[in-house]
Tab-separated table of C-alpha atoms in Angstrom:
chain	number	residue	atom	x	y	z
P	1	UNK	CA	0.000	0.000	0.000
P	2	UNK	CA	1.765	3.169	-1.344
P	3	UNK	CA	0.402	6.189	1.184
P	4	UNK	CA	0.992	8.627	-2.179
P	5	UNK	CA	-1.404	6.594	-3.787
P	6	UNK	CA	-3.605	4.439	-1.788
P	7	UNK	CA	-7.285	4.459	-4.191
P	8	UNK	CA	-9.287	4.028	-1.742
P	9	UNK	CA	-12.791	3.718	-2.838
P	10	UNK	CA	-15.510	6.028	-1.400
P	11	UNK	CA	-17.324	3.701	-0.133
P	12	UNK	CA	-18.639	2.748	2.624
P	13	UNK	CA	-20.880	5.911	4.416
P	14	UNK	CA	-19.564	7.029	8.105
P	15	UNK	CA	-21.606	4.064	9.346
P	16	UNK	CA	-20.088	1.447	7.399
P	17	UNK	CA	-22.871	1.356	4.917
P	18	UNK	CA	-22.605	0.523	1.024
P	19	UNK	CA	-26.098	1.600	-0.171
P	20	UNK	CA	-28.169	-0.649	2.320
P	21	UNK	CA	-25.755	-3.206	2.892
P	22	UNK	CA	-23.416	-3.551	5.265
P	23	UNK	CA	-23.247	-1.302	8.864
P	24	UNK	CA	-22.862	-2.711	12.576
P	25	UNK	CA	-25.287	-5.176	13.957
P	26	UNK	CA	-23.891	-6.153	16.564
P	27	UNK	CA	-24.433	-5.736	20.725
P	28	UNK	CA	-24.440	-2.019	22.139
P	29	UNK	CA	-21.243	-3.436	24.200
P	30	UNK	CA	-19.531	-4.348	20.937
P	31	UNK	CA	-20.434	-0.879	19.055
P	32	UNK	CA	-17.809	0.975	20.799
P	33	UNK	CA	-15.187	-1.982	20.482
P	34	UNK	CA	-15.958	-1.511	16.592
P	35	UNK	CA	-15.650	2.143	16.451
P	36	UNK	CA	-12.241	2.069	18.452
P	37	UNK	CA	-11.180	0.085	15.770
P	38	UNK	CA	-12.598	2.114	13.339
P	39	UNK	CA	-10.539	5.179	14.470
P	40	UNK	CA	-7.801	3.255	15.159
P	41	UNK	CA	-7.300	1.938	11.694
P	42	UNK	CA	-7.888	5.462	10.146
P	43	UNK	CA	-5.960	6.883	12.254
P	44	UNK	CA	-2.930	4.252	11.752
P	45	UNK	CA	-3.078	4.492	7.673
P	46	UNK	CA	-2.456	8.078	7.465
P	47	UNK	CA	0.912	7.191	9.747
P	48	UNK	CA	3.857	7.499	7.393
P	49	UNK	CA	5.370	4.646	9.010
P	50	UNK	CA	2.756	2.458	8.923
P	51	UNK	CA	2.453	3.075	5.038
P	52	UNK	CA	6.261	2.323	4.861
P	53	UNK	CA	6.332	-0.836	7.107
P	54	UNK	CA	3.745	-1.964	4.937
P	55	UNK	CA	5.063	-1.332	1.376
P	56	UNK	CA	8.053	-3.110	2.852
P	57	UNK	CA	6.859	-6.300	4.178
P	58	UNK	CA	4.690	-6.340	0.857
P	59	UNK	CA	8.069	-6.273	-1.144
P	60	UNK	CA	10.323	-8.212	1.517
P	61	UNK	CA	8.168	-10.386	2.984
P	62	UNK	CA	5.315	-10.992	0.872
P	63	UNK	CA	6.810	-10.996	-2.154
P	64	UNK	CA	4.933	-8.238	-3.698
P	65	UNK	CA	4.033	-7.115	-6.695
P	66	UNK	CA	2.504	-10.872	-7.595
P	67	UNK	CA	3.338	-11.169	-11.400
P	68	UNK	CA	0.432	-11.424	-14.313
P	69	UNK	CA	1.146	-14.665	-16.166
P	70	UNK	CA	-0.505	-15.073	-20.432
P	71	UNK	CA	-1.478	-18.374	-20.087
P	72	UNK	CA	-0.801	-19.603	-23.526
P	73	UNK	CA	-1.399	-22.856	-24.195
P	74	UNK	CA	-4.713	-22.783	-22.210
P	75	UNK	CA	-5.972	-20.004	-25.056
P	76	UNK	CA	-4.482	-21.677	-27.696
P	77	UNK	CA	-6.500	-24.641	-26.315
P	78	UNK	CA	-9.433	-23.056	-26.228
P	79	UNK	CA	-9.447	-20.988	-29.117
P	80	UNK	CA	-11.087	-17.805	-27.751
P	81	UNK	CA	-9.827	-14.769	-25.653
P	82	UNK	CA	-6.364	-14.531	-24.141
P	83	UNK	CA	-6.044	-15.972	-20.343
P	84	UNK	CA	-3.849	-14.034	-17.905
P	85	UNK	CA	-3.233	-14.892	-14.386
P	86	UNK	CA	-2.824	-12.584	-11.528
P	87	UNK	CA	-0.220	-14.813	-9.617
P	88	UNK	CA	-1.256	-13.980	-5.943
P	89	UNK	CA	-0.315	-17.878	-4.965
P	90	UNK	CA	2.801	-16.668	-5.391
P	91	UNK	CA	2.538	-15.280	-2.268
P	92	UNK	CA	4.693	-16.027	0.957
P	93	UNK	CA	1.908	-18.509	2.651
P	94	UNK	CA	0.041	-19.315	-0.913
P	95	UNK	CA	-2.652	-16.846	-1.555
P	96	UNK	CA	-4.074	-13.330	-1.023
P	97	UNK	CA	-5.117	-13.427	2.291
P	98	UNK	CA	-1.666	-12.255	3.584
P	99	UNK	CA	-1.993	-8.778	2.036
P	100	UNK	CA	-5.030	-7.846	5.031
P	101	UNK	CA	-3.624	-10.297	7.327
P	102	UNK	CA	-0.550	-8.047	7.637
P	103	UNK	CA	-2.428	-5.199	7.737
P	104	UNK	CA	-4.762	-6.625	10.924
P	105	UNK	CA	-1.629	-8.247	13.222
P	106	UNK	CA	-0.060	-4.354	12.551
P	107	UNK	CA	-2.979	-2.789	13.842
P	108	UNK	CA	-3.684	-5.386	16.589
P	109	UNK	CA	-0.043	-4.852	17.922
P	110	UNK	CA	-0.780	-0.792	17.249
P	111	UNK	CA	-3.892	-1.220	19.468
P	112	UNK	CA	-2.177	-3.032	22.015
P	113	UNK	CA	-4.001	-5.955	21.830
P	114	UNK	CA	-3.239	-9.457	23.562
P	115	UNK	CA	-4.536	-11.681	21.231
P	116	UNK	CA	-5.715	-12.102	17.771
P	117	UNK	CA	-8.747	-14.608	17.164
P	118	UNK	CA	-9.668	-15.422	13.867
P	119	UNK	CA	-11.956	-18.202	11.703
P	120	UNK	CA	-10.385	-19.952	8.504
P	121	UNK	CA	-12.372	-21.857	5.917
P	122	UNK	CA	-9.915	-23.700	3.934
P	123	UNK	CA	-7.205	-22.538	5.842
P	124	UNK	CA	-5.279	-19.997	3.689
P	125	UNK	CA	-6.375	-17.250	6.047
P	126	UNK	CA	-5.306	-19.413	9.480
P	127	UNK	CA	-2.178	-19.805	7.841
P	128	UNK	CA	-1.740	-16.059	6.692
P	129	UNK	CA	-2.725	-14.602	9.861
P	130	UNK	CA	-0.389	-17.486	12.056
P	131	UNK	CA	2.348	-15.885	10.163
P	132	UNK	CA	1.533	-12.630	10.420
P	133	UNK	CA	1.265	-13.174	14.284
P	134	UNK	CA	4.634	-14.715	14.598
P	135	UNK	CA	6.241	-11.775	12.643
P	136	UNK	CA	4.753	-9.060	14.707
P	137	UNK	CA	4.827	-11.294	17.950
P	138	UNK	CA	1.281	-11.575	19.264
P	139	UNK	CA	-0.429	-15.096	20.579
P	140	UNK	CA	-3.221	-16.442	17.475
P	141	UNK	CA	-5.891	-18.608	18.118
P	142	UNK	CA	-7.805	-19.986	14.566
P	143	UNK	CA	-11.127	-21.350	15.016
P	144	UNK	CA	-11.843	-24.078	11.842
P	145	UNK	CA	-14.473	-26.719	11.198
P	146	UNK	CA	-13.258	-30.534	11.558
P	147	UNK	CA	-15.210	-30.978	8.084
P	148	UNK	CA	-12.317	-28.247	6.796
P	149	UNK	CA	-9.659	-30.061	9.087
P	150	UNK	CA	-10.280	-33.059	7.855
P	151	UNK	CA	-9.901	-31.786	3.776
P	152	UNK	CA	-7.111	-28.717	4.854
P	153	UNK	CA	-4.892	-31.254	6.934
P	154	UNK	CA	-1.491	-29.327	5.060
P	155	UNK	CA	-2.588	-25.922	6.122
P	156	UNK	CA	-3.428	-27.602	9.678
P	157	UNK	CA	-0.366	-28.689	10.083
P	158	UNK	CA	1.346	-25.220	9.042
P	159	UNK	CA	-0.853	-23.568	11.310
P	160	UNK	CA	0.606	-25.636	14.109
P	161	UNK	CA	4.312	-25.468	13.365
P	162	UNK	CA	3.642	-21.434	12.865
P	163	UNK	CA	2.391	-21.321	16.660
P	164	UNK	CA	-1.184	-20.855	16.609
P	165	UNK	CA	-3.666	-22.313	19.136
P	166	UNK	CA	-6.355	-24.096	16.718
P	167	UNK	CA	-9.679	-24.791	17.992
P	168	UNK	CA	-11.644	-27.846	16.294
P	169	UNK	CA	-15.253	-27.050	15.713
P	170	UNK	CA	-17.574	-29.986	15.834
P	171	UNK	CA	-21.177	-28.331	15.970
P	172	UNK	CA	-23.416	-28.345	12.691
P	173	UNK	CA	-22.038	-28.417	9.319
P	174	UNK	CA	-18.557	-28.037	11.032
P	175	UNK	CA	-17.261	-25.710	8.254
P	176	UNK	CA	-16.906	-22.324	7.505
P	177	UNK	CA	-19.892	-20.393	9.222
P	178	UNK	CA	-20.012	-22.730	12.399
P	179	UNK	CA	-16.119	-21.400	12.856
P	180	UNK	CA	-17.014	-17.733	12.343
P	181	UNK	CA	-19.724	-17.993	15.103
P	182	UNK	CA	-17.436	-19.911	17.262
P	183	UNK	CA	-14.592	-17.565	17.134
P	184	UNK	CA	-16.952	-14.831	17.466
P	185	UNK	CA	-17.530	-16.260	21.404
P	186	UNK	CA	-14.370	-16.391	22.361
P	187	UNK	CA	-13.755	-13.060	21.147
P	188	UNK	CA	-16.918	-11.695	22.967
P	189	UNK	CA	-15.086	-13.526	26.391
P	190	UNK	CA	-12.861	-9.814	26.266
P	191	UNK	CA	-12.745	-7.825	23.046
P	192	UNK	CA	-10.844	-4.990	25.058
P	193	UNK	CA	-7.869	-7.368	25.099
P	194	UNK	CA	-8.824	-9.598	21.925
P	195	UNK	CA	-8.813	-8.737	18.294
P	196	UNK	CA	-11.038	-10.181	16.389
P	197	UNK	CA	-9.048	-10.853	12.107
P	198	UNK	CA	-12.187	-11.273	10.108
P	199	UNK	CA	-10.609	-13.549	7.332
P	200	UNK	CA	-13.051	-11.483	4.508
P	201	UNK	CA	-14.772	-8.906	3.361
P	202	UNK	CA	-17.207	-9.371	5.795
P	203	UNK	CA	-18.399	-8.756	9.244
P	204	UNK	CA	-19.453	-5.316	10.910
P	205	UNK	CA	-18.157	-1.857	10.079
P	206	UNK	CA	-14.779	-1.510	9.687
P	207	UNK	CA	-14.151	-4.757	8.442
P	208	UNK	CA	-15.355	-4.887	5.164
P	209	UNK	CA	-13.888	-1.834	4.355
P	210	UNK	CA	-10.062	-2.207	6.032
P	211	UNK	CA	-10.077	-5.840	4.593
P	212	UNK	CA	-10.724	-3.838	1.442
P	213	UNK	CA	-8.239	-1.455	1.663
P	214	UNK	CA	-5.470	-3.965	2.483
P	215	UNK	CA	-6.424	-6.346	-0.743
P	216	UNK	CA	-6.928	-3.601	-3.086
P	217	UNK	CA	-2.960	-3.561	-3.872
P	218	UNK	CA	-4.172	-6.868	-6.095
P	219	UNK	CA	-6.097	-4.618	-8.203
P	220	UNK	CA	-3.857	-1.741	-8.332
P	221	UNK	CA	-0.647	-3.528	-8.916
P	222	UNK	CA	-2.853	-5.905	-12.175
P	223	UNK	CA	-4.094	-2.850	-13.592
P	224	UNK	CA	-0.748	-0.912	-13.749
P	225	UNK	CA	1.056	-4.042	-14.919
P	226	UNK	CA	-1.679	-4.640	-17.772
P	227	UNK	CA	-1.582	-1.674	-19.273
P	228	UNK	CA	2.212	-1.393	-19.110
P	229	UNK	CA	2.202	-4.813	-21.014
P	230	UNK	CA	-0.608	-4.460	-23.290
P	231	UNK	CA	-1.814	-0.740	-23.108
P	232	UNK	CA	-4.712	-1.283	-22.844
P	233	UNK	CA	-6.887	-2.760	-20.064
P	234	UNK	CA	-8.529	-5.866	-20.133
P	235	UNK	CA	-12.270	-6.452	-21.343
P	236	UNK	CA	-13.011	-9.297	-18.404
P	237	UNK	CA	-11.471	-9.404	-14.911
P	238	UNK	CA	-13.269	-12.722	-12.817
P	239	UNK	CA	-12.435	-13.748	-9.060
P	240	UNK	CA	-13.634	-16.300	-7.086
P	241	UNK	CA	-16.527	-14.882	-4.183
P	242	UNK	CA	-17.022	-16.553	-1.443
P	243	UNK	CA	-16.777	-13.760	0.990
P	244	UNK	CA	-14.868	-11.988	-1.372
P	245	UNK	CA	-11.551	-10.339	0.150
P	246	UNK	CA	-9.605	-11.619	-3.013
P	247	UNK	CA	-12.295	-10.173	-5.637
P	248	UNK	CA	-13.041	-6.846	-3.709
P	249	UNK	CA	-9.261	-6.600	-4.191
P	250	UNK	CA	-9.019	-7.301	-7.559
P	251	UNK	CA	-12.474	-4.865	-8.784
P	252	UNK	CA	-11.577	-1.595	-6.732
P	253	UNK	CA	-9.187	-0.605	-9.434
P	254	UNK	CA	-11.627	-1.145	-12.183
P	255	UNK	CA	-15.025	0.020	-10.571
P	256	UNK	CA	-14.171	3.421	-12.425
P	257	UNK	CA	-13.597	1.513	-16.248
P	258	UNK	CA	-16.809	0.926	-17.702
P	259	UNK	CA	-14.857	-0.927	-20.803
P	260	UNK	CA	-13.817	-3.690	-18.045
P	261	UNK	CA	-16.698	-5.947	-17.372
P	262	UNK	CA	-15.990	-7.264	-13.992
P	263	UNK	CA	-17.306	-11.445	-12.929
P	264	UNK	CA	-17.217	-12.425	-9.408
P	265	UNK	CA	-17.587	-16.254	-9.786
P	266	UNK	CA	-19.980	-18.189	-6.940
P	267	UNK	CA	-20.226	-22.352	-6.214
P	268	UNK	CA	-22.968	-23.371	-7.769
P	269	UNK	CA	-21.342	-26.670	-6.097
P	270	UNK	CA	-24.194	-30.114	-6.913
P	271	UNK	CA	-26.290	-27.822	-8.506
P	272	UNK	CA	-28.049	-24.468	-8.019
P	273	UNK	CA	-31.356	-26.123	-7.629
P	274	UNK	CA	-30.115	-28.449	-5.077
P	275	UNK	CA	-30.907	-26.098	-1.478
P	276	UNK	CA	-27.790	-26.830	0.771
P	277	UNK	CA	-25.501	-28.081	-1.938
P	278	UNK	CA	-24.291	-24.952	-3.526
P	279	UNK	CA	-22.951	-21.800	-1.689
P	280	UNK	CA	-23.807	-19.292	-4.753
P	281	UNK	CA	-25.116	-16.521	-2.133
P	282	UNK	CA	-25.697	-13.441	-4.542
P	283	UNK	CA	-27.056	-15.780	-7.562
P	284	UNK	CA	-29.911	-17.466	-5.460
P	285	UNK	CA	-30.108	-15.536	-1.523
P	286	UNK	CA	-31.507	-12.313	-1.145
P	287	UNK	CA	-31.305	-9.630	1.510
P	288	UNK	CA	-30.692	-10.363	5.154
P	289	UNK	CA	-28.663	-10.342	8.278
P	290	UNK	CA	-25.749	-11.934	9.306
P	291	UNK	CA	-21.971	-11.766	11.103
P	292	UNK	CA	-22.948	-8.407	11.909
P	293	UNK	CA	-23.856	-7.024	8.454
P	294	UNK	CA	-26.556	-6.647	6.457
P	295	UNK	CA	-25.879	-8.426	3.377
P	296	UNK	CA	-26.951	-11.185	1.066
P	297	UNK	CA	-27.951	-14.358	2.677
P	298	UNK	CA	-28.775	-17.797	1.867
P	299	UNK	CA	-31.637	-18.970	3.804
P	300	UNK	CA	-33.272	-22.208	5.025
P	301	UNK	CA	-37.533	-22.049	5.181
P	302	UNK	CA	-37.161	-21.105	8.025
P	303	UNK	CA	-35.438	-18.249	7.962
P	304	UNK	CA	-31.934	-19.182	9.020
P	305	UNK	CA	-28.702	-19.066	7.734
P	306	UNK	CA	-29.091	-22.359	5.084
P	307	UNK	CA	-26.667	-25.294	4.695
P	308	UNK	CA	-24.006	-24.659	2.335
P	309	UNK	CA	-21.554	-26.667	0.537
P	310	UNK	CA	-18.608	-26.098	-2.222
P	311	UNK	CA	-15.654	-28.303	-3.293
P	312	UNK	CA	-13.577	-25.041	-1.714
P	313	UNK	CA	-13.343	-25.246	2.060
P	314	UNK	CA	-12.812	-21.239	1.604
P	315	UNK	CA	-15.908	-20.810	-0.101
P	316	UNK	CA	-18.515	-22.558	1.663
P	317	UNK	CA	-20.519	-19.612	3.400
P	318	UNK	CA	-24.073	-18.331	3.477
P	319	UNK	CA	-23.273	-14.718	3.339
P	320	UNK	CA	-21.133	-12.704	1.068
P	321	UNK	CA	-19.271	-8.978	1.704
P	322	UNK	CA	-21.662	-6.225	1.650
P	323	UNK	CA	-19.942	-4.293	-1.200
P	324	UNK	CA	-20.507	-7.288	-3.406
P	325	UNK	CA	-24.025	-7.292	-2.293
P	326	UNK	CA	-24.493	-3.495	-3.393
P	327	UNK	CA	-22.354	-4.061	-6.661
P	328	UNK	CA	-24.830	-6.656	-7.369
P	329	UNK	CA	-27.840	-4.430	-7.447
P	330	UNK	CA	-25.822	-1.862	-8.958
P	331	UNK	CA	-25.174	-3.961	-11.432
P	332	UNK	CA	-21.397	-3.037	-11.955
P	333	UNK	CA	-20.452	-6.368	-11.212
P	334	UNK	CA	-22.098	-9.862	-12.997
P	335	UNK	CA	-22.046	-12.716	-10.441
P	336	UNK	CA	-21.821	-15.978	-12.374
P	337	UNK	CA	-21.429	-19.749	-10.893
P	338	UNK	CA	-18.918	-22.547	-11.464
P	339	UNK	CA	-19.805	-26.158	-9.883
P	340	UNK	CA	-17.591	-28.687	-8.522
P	341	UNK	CA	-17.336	-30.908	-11.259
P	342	UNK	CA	-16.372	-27.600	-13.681
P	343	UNK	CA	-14.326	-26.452	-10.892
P	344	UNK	CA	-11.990	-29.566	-10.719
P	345	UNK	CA	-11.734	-30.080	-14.179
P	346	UNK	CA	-10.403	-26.702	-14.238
P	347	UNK	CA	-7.809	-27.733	-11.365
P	348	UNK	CA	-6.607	-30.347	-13.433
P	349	UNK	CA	-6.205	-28.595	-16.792
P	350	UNK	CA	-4.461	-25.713	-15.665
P	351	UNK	CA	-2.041	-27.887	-13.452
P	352	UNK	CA	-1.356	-30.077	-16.992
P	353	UNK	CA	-1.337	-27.459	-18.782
P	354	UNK	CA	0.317	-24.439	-17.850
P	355	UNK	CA	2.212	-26.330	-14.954
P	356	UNK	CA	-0.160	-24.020	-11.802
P	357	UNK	CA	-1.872	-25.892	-9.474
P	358	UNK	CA	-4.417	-23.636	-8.482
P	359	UNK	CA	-6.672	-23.820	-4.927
P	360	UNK	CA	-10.233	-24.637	-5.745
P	361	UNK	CA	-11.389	-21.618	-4.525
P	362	UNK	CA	-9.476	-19.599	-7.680
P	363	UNK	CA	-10.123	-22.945	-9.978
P	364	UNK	CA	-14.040	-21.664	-9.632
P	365	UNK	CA	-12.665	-18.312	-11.626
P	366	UNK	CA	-10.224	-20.134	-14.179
P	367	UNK	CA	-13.702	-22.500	-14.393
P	368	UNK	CA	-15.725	-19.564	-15.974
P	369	UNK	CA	-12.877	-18.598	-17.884
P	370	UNK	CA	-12.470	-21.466	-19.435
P	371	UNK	CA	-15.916	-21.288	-20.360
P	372	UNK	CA	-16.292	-18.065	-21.704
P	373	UNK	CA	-13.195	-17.609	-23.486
P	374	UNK	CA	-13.889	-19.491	-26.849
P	375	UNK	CA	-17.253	-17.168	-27.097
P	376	UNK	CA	-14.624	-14.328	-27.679
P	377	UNK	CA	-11.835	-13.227	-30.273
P	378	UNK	CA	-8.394	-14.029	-29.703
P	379	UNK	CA	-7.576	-10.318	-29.697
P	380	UNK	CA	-10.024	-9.627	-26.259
P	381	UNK	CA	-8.383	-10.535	-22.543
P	382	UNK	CA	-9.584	-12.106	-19.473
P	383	UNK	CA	-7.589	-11.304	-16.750
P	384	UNK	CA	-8.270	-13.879	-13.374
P	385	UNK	CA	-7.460	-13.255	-10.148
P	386	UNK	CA	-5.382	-16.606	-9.524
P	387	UNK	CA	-5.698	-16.249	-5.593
P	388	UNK	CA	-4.436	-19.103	-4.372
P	389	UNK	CA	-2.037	-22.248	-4.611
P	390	UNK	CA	-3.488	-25.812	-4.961
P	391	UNK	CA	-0.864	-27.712	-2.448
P	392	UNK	CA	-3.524	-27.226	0.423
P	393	UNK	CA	-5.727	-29.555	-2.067
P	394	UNK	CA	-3.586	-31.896	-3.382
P	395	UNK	CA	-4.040	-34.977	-1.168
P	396	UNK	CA	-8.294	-33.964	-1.164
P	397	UNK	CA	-8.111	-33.715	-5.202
P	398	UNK	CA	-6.086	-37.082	-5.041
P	399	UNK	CA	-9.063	-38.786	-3.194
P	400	UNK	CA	-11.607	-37.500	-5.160
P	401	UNK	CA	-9.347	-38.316	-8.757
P	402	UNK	CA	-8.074	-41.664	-7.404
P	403	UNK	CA	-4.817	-40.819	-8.751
């Protein structure tokens, strides 16, 4: 994050709101916890220092900028649009979530905080944030489903070595949204002391926006390096959304370029007409409540939160950011599905192909890509947002493949 030129978008309102989506709904006791942290983090990225600490654990540490890779054989494969590749598994810990996972463990230690508590679907974000919490020397507890466990045991096992307390959660669908609420607890035990690292784009006010503003470098970095390369911008940028930290990152750039049509790319999982086997919030929920937001929600006849499921651990929620959920009805953004069949044989083919093994969160974005690029002409570009690295998948994919 450059402090000369940090593109912030103007969104959210004063009370965290993106149209009607988004804002604090949480406990009067909580609302002044958030709004500490609110002032805390606006206060702390104006700091010069904090800009430049930053910028240089995204260069030294990180890795940063993440190349943009013309995947050529996949086009010439599939005889459409070019295919380029936002490398952010080239990451130090595998994927995007580093980039706001940085930014939270500096602000916890800023705040003064004694511990940072934190969810993780697949894992990428447990991982990122264990790091993080070594390198800036604060105790991390990750709360993750045994379902996720069970599929994630590499990141598990990273998560360990790295020093983090992990916390099995057994109750319900023990995945993604049963960790969120259980984290949430402990975090309610003291949040004076404890900081709560929402893993997303997701939450109450400040969250979505400061998970935002970390990520957005994704977007800023791809659309400098684009035009440098091509100059020009690209007609399609796609992410995978799940709660959406990597594709918020990868649209704030573009939100201004009308010419770049911008896909956020849901599980449709078994099938979109199969309730409780897809997790494709914004292509089949509607408006609701939930984590402390008011967003888009998938929900059961009964009006609860509904079962969920997607071949991607980091995927498999009921809600989705509220920014997505505004650019949604705004229609600046198209929400499209991939399912888990289209999703894994587009794990394989890029792996065989190009040589990337991609998670199977991002495979849901190279999934629609693969699908839409031979209705265009070789001389148009579709730029993904590859967010993650497939070796947290490998032995899962294995089982599934028989191989």
């Amino acid at each position: 994050m450059n402090s000369s030129n940090p593109s912030f978008a103007p969104m959210p309102d004063a009370q965290g709101f993106f149209g009607p989506f988004g804002g604090q709904i949480v406990p009067p006791a909580l609302k002044q916890v958030m709004d500490d942290i609110d002032q805390a983090y606006e206060t702390i990225r104006q700091r010069e220092d904090f800009q430049q600490e930053l910028a240089d654990l995204f260069a030294d540490y990180v890795g940063r900028p993440s190349p943009i890779f013309h995947a050529r054989r996949l086009s010439q494969q599939l005889g459409g649009a070019q295919i380029h590749l936002k490398r952010e598994d080239l990451n130090h810990t595998g994927a995007h979530k580093i980039n706001h996972c940085l930014g939270e463990a500096l602000l916890a230690r800023f705040m003064g905080k004694k511990k940072v508590i934190a969810e993780t679907g697949a894992g990428q974000h447990g991982v990122a944030l264990a790091t993080a919490c070594a390198l800036v020397g604060i105790p991390c507890e990750i709360h993750m489903g045994q379902v996720d466990i069970e599929k994630e045991h590499p990141n598990v096992i990273k998560m360990r070595i790295l020093g983090c307390t992990l916390v099995p959660v057994t109750r319900g669908a023990a995945t993604l949204k049963e960790a969120v609420d259980s984290a949430f607890e402990e975090y309610l035990k003291d949040p004076q002391a404890f900081f709560y690292a929402i893993g997303s784009v997701v939450g109450p006010h400040p969250f979505p926006k400061m998970v935002r503003d970390f990520q957005s470098i994704i977007g800023r970095e791809a659309r400098g390096q684009f035009q440098a390369r091509h100059g020009r911008l690209p007609d399609y940028v796609a992410a995978c959304v799940g709660g959406g930290s990597n594709a918020i990152g990868m649209f704030t750039a573009f939100l201004g370029d009308a010419e770049v049509a911008l896909v956020g790319v849901e599980p449709s999982g078994e099938g979109l007409d199969k309730p409780g086997r897809h997790s494709a919030t914004l292509s089949k929920g509607k408006p609701g409540q939930l984590h402390g937001m008011a967003c888009y929600v998938l929900e059961d006849e009964a009006g609860n939160p509904a079962a969920v499921h997607s071949i991607a651990s980091g995927l498999d929620y009921p809600g989705v950011g509220p920014q997505h959920s505004y650019l949604k009805e705004q229609g600046r953004v198209r929400y499209e599905t991939a399912s888990d069949k289209e999703t894994l044989d587009a794990f394989m083919r890029l792996s065989r192909v190009e040589g990337i093994i991609p998670a199977l969160e991002s495979a849901h974005a190279v999934a629609w890509a693969i699908r839409q690029a031979p209705q265009l002409r070789p001389d148009q570009h579709i730029l993904v947002n590859l967010s993650g690295r497939g070796d947290k998948d490998a032995d899962y994919v294995a089982k599934l493949l028989d191989l």
